């Protein structure tokens, strides 16, 4: 391909995707687009598998056999999501071994909320209810992704995530209808998770400068997602008798937006680059299980695995 024909093909491609056109894995795509979609999906896959770790700590401590079963099923779903997403990323040209090595060596990231500790059973409820709620808003914004295989995969993932929210809500409602101590545990968990939840969708990035929106990878800007999260969940949280730990949180009727205390973006940056309170411990656990299960990969793949 000559330089000018490559340029015009690239221009046509971006025009097509920014107007709602779809791309299949076997279609030609510019390297920039391939890199961006791959980076996006890889971080999503990393987050699904790392997100299983804080909840996994509660399987043995879940209060009843039914809670254990529901939590185990949710965790299996999350690991399944990572499996689907790593497959998509592999199709875009990066090997799974390389993706795991990059995750373990801190060269790629996973979502901020999975770098924090869990202290009580209420954390399992708040994670499944509110962390999954924040996640599903981002994930719904991918249902019309220009990279068609990702959009199709999100349809399955979103369905399962919406069930996780019900499981988390049920834990929280049950505890709020329990003893004073249980209500305190939920309030304490909400106090600890509110900051990370407000950071979850990332700093405000204007629509016009967001490459992922311009290329049709995602449909909504960070601040739009945070506003929707607040509109949907502030009333639901308050309805249960919980207090949101932000004295500046209020809905401005005139402007039609939620005002809130500015999230600590330095904390977000530090946490996602591996300096969160549980970042290294969780990566250590992932490293250990990756090494322990090397024999399975060797058996399945029929070749030596590093
Ligand atoms: Fe998930
Ligand atoms: Fe989930």
GROMACS .gro file of C-alpha atoms and ligand atoms in nm:
model
  308
    1UNK     CA    1   0.000   0.000   0.000
    2UNK     CA    2   0.140   0.343  -0.089
    3UNK     CA    3   0.163   0.615   0.176
    4UNK     CA    4  -0.122   0.816   0.026
    5UNK     CA    5  -0.355   0.517  -0.014
    6UNK     CA    6  -0.282   0.417   0.348
    7UNK     CA    7  -0.362   0.769   0.459
    8UNK     CA    8  -0.692   0.781   0.275
    9UNK     CA    9  -0.787   0.432   0.396
   10UNK     CA   10  -0.710   0.537   0.753
   11UNK     CA   11  -0.914   0.855   0.713
   12UNK     CA   12  -1.209   0.660   0.574
   13UNK     CA   13  -1.183   0.410   0.858
   14UNK     CA   14  -1.201   0.675   1.129
   15UNK     CA   15  -1.485   0.852   0.951
   16UNK     CA   16  -1.675   0.525   0.937
   17UNK     CA   17  -1.629   0.432   1.307
   18UNK     CA   18  -1.708   0.782   1.428
   19UNK     CA   19  -2.038   0.759   1.238
   20UNK     CA   20  -2.141   0.436   1.403
   21UNK     CA   21  -1.967   0.190   1.163
   22UNK     CA   22  -1.862  -0.147   1.306
   23UNK     CA   23  -1.531  -0.332   1.281
   24UNK     CA   24  -1.489  -0.710   1.286
   25UNK     CA   25  -1.173  -0.887   1.397
   26UNK     CA   26  -1.085  -0.988   1.040
   27UNK     CA   27  -1.136  -0.637   0.898
   28UNK     CA   28  -0.845  -0.411   0.820
   29UNK     CA   29  -0.790  -0.149   1.093
   30UNK     CA   30  -0.525   0.119   1.152
   31UNK     CA   31  -0.259   0.032   1.411
   32UNK     CA   32  -0.369   0.322   1.636
   33UNK     CA   33  -0.723   0.185   1.657
   34UNK     CA   34  -0.603  -0.171   1.717
   35UNK     CA   35  -0.370  -0.054   1.995
   36UNK     CA   36  -0.640   0.155   2.163
   37UNK     CA   37  -0.906  -0.119   2.156
   38UNK     CA   38  -0.654  -0.375   2.278
   39UNK     CA   39  -0.544  -0.150   2.567
   40UNK     CA   40  -0.907  -0.088   2.662
   41UNK     CA   41  -1.006  -0.457   2.656
   42UNK     CA   42  -0.688  -0.570   2.830
   43UNK     CA   43  -0.747  -0.332   3.124
   44UNK     CA   44  -1.107  -0.453   3.140
   45UNK     CA   45  -0.992  -0.818   3.144
   46UNK     CA   46  -0.732  -0.743   3.413
   47UNK     CA   47  -0.998  -0.573   3.624
   48UNK     CA   48  -1.238  -0.867   3.601
   49UNK     CA   49  -0.977  -1.117   3.718
   50UNK     CA   50  -0.826  -0.891   3.986
   51UNK     CA   51  -1.179  -0.796   4.098
   52UNK     CA   52  -1.242  -1.157   4.192
   53UNK     CA   53  -0.970  -1.139   4.459
   54UNK     CA   54  -1.120  -0.902   4.722
   55UNK     CA   55  -1.448  -1.096   4.712
   56UNK     CA   56  -1.283  -1.436   4.712
   57UNK     CA   57  -1.155  -1.357   5.064
   58UNK     CA   58  -1.520  -1.379   5.180
   59UNK     CA   59  -1.624  -1.717   5.043
   60UNK     CA   60  -1.522  -1.899   5.361
   61UNK     CA   61  -1.657  -1.625   5.585
   62UNK     CA   62  -1.996  -1.571   5.416
   63UNK     CA   63  -2.263  -1.606   5.689
   64UNK     CA   64  -2.480  -1.883   5.537
   65UNK     CA   65  -2.450  -2.161   5.281
   66UNK     CA   66  -2.675  -1.965   5.042
   67UNK     CA   67  -2.457  -1.658   5.068
   68UNK     CA   68  -2.150  -1.873   5.001
   69UNK     CA   69  -2.313  -2.021   4.692
   70UNK     CA   70  -2.423  -1.684   4.556
   71UNK     CA   71  -2.084  -1.526   4.619
   72UNK     CA   72  -1.901  -1.820   4.462
   73UNK     CA   73  -2.126  -1.797   4.155
   74UNK     CA   74  -2.057  -1.424   4.123
   75UNK     CA   75  -1.682  -1.478   4.148
   76UNK     CA   76  -1.702  -1.751   3.884
   77UNK     CA   77  -1.887  -1.505   3.659
   78UNK     CA   78  -1.612  -1.244   3.705
   79UNK     CA   79  -1.337  -1.492   3.620
   80UNK     CA   80  -1.546  -1.599   3.319
   81UNK     CA   81  -1.568  -1.235   3.209
   82UNK     CA   82  -1.191  -1.206   3.220
   83UNK     CA   83  -1.160  -1.525   3.015
   84UNK     CA   84  -1.393  -1.385   2.743
   85UNK     CA   85  -1.211  -1.052   2.739
   86UNK     CA   86  -0.859  -1.199   2.728
   87UNK     CA   87  -0.972  -1.401   2.424
   88UNK     CA   88  -1.083  -1.082   2.251
   89UNK     CA   89  -0.754  -0.916   2.335
   90UNK     CA   90  -0.561  -1.218   2.203
   91UNK     CA   91  -0.747  -1.184   1.873
   92UNK     CA   92  -0.607  -0.832   1.848
   93UNK     CA   93  -0.255  -0.967   1.855
   94UNK     CA   94  -0.121  -0.987   2.211
   95UNK     CA   95  -0.053  -1.325   2.369
   96UNK     CA   96  -0.212  -1.417   2.699
   97UNK     CA   97   0.131  -1.492   2.849
   98UNK     CA   98   0.240  -1.139   2.764
   99UNK     CA   99  -0.077  -0.993   2.913
  100UNK     CA  100  -0.026  -1.180   3.239
  101UNK     CA  101   0.341  -1.085   3.253
  102UNK     CA  102   0.256  -0.719   3.196
  103UNK     CA  103  -0.013  -0.728   3.466
  104UNK     CA  104   0.219  -0.893   3.719
  105UNK     CA  105   0.506  -0.657   3.639
  106UNK     CA  106   0.285  -0.350   3.673
  107UNK     CA  107   0.309  -0.249   3.306
  108UNK     CA  108  -0.070  -0.267   3.264
  109UNK     CA  109  -0.340  -0.157   3.505
  110UNK     CA  110  -0.654  -0.281   3.672
  111UNK     CA  111  -0.943  -0.080   3.811
  112UNK     CA  112  -0.888   0.136   4.121
  113UNK     CA  113  -1.160  -0.027   4.335
  114UNK     CA  114  -0.979  -0.360   4.339
  115UNK     CA  115  -0.671  -0.220   4.513
  116UNK     CA  116  -0.852  -0.170   4.846
  117UNK     CA  117  -0.894  -0.399   5.150
  118UNK     CA  118  -1.218  -0.561   5.268
  119UNK     CA  119  -1.280  -0.574   5.644
  120UNK     CA  120  -1.631  -0.710   5.701
  121UNK     CA  121  -1.912  -0.897   5.525
  122UNK     CA  122  -2.066  -0.555   5.453
  123UNK     CA  123  -1.778  -0.495   5.210
  124UNK     CA  124  -1.896  -0.795   5.006
  125UNK     CA  125  -2.242  -0.633   4.991
  126UNK     CA  126  -2.118  -0.284   4.901
  127UNK     CA  127  -1.882  -0.420   4.634
  128UNK     CA  128  -2.147  -0.636   4.465
  129UNK     CA  129  -2.410  -0.362   4.485
  130UNK     CA  130  -2.230  -0.034   4.424
  131UNK     CA  131  -1.898  -0.127   4.260
  132UNK     CA  132  -2.086  -0.350   4.017
  133UNK     CA  133  -2.342  -0.071   3.967
  134UNK     CA  134  -2.068   0.175   3.873
  135UNK     CA  135  -1.912  -0.090   3.648
  136UNK     CA  136  -2.233  -0.174   3.466
  137UNK     CA  137  -2.283   0.190   3.368
  138UNK     CA  138  -1.940   0.190   3.200
  139UNK     CA  139  -2.011  -0.147   3.047
  140UNK     CA  140  -2.350  -0.043   2.906
  141UNK     CA  141  -2.167   0.241   2.733
  142UNK     CA  142  -1.977  -0.032   2.542
  143UNK     CA  143  -2.281  -0.219   2.409
  144UNK     CA  144  -2.261  -0.020   2.087
  145UNK     CA  145  -1.881  -0.029   2.065
  146UNK     CA  146  -1.736   0.016   1.716
  147UNK     CA  147  -1.531  -0.301   1.770
  148UNK     CA  148  -1.821  -0.543   1.718
  149UNK     CA  149  -1.680  -0.852   1.898
  150UNK     CA  150  -1.639  -0.642   2.217
  151UNK     CA  151  -1.998  -0.513   2.189
  152UNK     CA  152  -2.133  -0.868   2.151
  153UNK     CA  153  -1.934  -0.987   2.454
  154UNK     CA  154  -2.062  -0.697   2.662
  155UNK     CA  155  -2.421  -0.809   2.607
  156UNK     CA  156  -2.349  -1.130   2.799
  157UNK     CA  157  -2.136  -0.957   3.063
  158UNK     CA  158  -2.394  -0.683   3.130
  159UNK     CA  159  -2.667  -0.938   3.186
  160UNK     CA  160  -2.458  -1.114   3.450
  161UNK     CA  161  -2.346  -0.788   3.612
  162UNK     CA  162  -2.707  -0.681   3.660
  163UNK     CA  163  -2.761  -1.001   3.856
  164UNK     CA  164  -2.456  -0.926   4.074
  165UNK     CA  165  -2.616  -0.596   4.171
  166UNK     CA  166  -2.924  -0.778   4.296
  167UNK     CA  167  -2.706  -1.013   4.501
  168UNK     CA  168  -2.520  -0.717   4.658
  169UNK     CA  169  -2.839  -0.521   4.724
  170UNK     CA  170  -2.988  -0.823   4.899
  171UNK     CA  171  -2.686  -0.848   5.131
  172UNK     CA  172  -2.705  -0.477   5.214
  173UNK     CA  173  -3.084  -0.474   5.271
  174UNK     CA  174  -3.062  -0.782   5.493
  175UNK     CA  175  -2.793  -0.621   5.708
  176UNK     CA  176  -2.981  -0.289   5.724
  177UNK     CA  177  -3.281  -0.482   5.858
  178UNK     CA  178  -3.061  -0.656   6.114
  179UNK     CA  179  -2.894  -0.533   6.432
  180UNK     CA  180  -2.740  -0.193   6.509
  181UNK     CA  181  -2.398  -0.354   6.474
  182UNK     CA  182  -2.484  -0.478   6.124
  183UNK     CA  183  -2.612  -0.133   6.021
  184UNK     CA  184  -2.287   0.019   6.153
  185UNK     CA  185  -2.088  -0.229   5.945
  186UNK     CA  186  -2.270  -0.124   5.628
  187UNK     CA  187  -2.228   0.246   5.704
  188UNK     CA  188  -1.858   0.193   5.774
  189UNK     CA  189  -1.815   0.004   5.445
  190UNK     CA  190  -1.997   0.281   5.255
  191UNK     CA  191  -1.774   0.544   5.420
  192UNK     CA  192  -1.463   0.359   5.301
  193UNK     CA  193  -1.591   0.282   4.949
  194UNK     CA  194  -1.743   0.620   4.866
  195UNK     CA  195  -1.411   0.783   4.771
  196UNK     CA  196  -1.301   0.500   4.538
  197UNK     CA  197  -1.654   0.491   4.388
  198UNK     CA  198  -1.641   0.862   4.306
  199UNK     CA  199  -1.302   0.809   4.142
  200UNK     CA  200  -1.423   0.500   3.955
  201UNK     CA  201  -1.519   0.665   3.623
  202UNK     CA  202  -1.203   0.875   3.610
  203UNK     CA  203  -1.139   1.250   3.588
  204UNK     CA  204  -1.358   1.472   3.372
  205UNK     CA  205  -1.240   1.441   3.014
  206UNK     CA  206  -1.428   1.662   2.767
  207UNK     CA  207  -1.616   1.458   2.507
  208UNK     CA  208  -1.433   1.640   2.226
  209UNK     CA  209  -1.088   1.529   2.345
  210UNK     CA  210  -1.181   1.172   2.441
  211UNK     CA  211  -1.030   0.948   2.172
  212UNK     CA  212  -1.235   0.648   2.286
  213UNK     CA  213  -1.557   0.840   2.219
  214UNK     CA  214  -1.436   0.983   1.887
  215UNK     CA  215  -1.355   0.632   1.764
  216UNK     CA  216  -1.685   0.487   1.884
  217UNK     CA  217  -1.516   0.258   2.137
  218UNK     CA  218  -1.729   0.391   2.424
  219UNK     CA  219  -2.041   0.603   2.408
  220UNK     CA  220  -2.027   0.816   2.722
  221UNK     CA  221  -1.781   1.054   2.888
  222UNK     CA  222  -1.651   0.993   3.242
  223UNK     CA  223  -1.849   1.271   3.404
  224UNK     CA  224  -2.173   1.164   3.234
  225UNK     CA  225  -2.129   0.818   3.385
  226UNK     CA  226  -2.057   0.958   3.734
  227UNK     CA  227  -2.364   1.184   3.714
  228UNK     CA  228  -2.581   0.891   3.613
  229UNK     CA  229  -2.441   0.680   3.897
  230UNK     CA  230  -2.531   0.956   4.144
  231UNK     CA  231  -2.880   1.007   3.999
  232UNK     CA  232  -2.958   0.638   4.020
  233UNK     CA  233  -2.790   0.540   4.344
  234UNK     CA  234  -2.795   0.837   4.583
  235UNK     CA  235  -3.174   0.800   4.636
  236UNK     CA  236  -3.142   0.421   4.671
  237UNK     CA  237  -2.860   0.450   4.927
  238UNK     CA  238  -3.050   0.712   5.132
  239UNK     CA  239  -3.372   0.513   5.115
  240UNK     CA  240  -3.201   0.242   5.322
  241UNK     CA  241  -3.115   0.490   5.599
  242UNK     CA  242  -2.748   0.521   5.506
  243UNK     CA  243  -2.558   0.850   5.507
  244UNK     CA  244  -2.336   0.937   5.213
  245UNK     CA  245  -2.006   1.068   5.353
  246UNK     CA  246  -1.989   1.385   5.145
  247UNK     CA  247  -2.127   1.705   5.303
  248UNK     CA  248  -2.110   1.883   4.966
  249UNK     CA  249  -2.321   1.632   4.778
  250UNK     CA  250  -2.636   1.799   4.642
  251UNK     CA  251  -2.841   1.806   4.326
  252UNK     CA  252  -2.847   2.145   4.157
  253UNK     CA  253  -3.201   2.160   4.015
  254UNK     CA  254  -3.125   2.460   3.795
  255UNK     CA  255  -2.823   2.312   3.621
  256UNK     CA  256  -2.952   1.956   3.646
  257UNK     CA  257  -2.621   1.822   3.784
  258UNK     CA  258  -2.489   1.670   4.102
  259UNK     CA  259  -2.234   1.872   4.293
  260UNK     CA  260  -1.986   1.684   4.507
  261UNK     CA  261  -1.649   1.714   4.674
  262UNK     CA  262  -1.382   1.681   4.408
  263UNK     CA  263  -1.244   1.325   4.419
  264UNK     CA  264  -0.876   1.286   4.505
  265UNK     CA  265  -0.729   1.233   4.157
  266UNK     CA  266  -0.376   1.199   4.296
  267UNK     CA  267  -0.494   0.904   4.502
  268UNK     CA  268  -0.649   0.750   4.188
  269UNK     CA  269  -0.325   0.788   3.994
  270UNK     CA  270  -0.119   0.644   4.274
  271UNK     CA  271  -0.358   0.350   4.334
  272UNK     CA  272  -0.384   0.239   3.970
  273UNK     CA  273  -0.010   0.249   3.927
  274UNK     CA  274   0.025  -0.018   4.195
  275UNK     CA  275   0.051   0.193   4.511
  276UNK     CA  276  -0.291   0.117   4.660
  277UNK     CA  277  -0.328  -0.038   5.006
  278UNK     CA  278  -0.364  -0.393   4.867
  279UNK     CA  279  -0.210  -0.359   4.516
  280UNK     CA  280   0.106  -0.556   4.581
  281UNK     CA  281  -0.057  -0.820   4.798
  282UNK     CA  282  -0.320  -0.893   4.529
  283UNK     CA  283  -0.060  -0.900   4.251
  284UNK     CA  284   0.148  -1.133   4.471
  285UNK     CA  285  -0.149  -1.367   4.504
  286UNK     CA  286  -0.210  -1.357   4.127
  287UNK     CA  287   0.160  -1.429   4.066
  288UNK     CA  288   0.150  -1.726   4.303
  289UNK     CA  289  -0.159  -1.879   4.139
  290UNK     CA  290  -0.013  -1.815   3.791
  291UNK     CA  291   0.298  -2.009   3.891
  292UNK     CA  292   0.106  -2.285   4.069
  293UNK     CA  293  -0.115  -2.347   3.768
  294UNK     CA  294   0.166  -2.351   3.511
  295UNK     CA  295   0.129  -2.731   3.488
  296UNK     CA  296  -0.236  -2.693   3.374
  297UNK     CA  297  -0.135  -2.458   3.094
  298UNK     CA  298   0.147  -2.696   3.000
  299UNK     CA  299  -0.098  -2.989   2.988
  300UNK     CA  300  -0.365  -2.799   2.793
  301UNK     CA  301  -0.141  -2.616   2.551
  302UNK     CA  302   0.092  -2.911   2.499
  303UNK     CA  303   0.400  -2.692   2.501
  304UNK     CA  304   0.639  -2.553   2.760
  305UNK     CA  305   0.501  -2.248   2.937
  306UNK     CA  306   0.711  -1.989   3.116
  307LIG    FE1  307  -1.765  -0.879   3.572
  308LIG    FE1  308  -1.979  -0.822   3.854
   0.00000   0.00000   0.00000
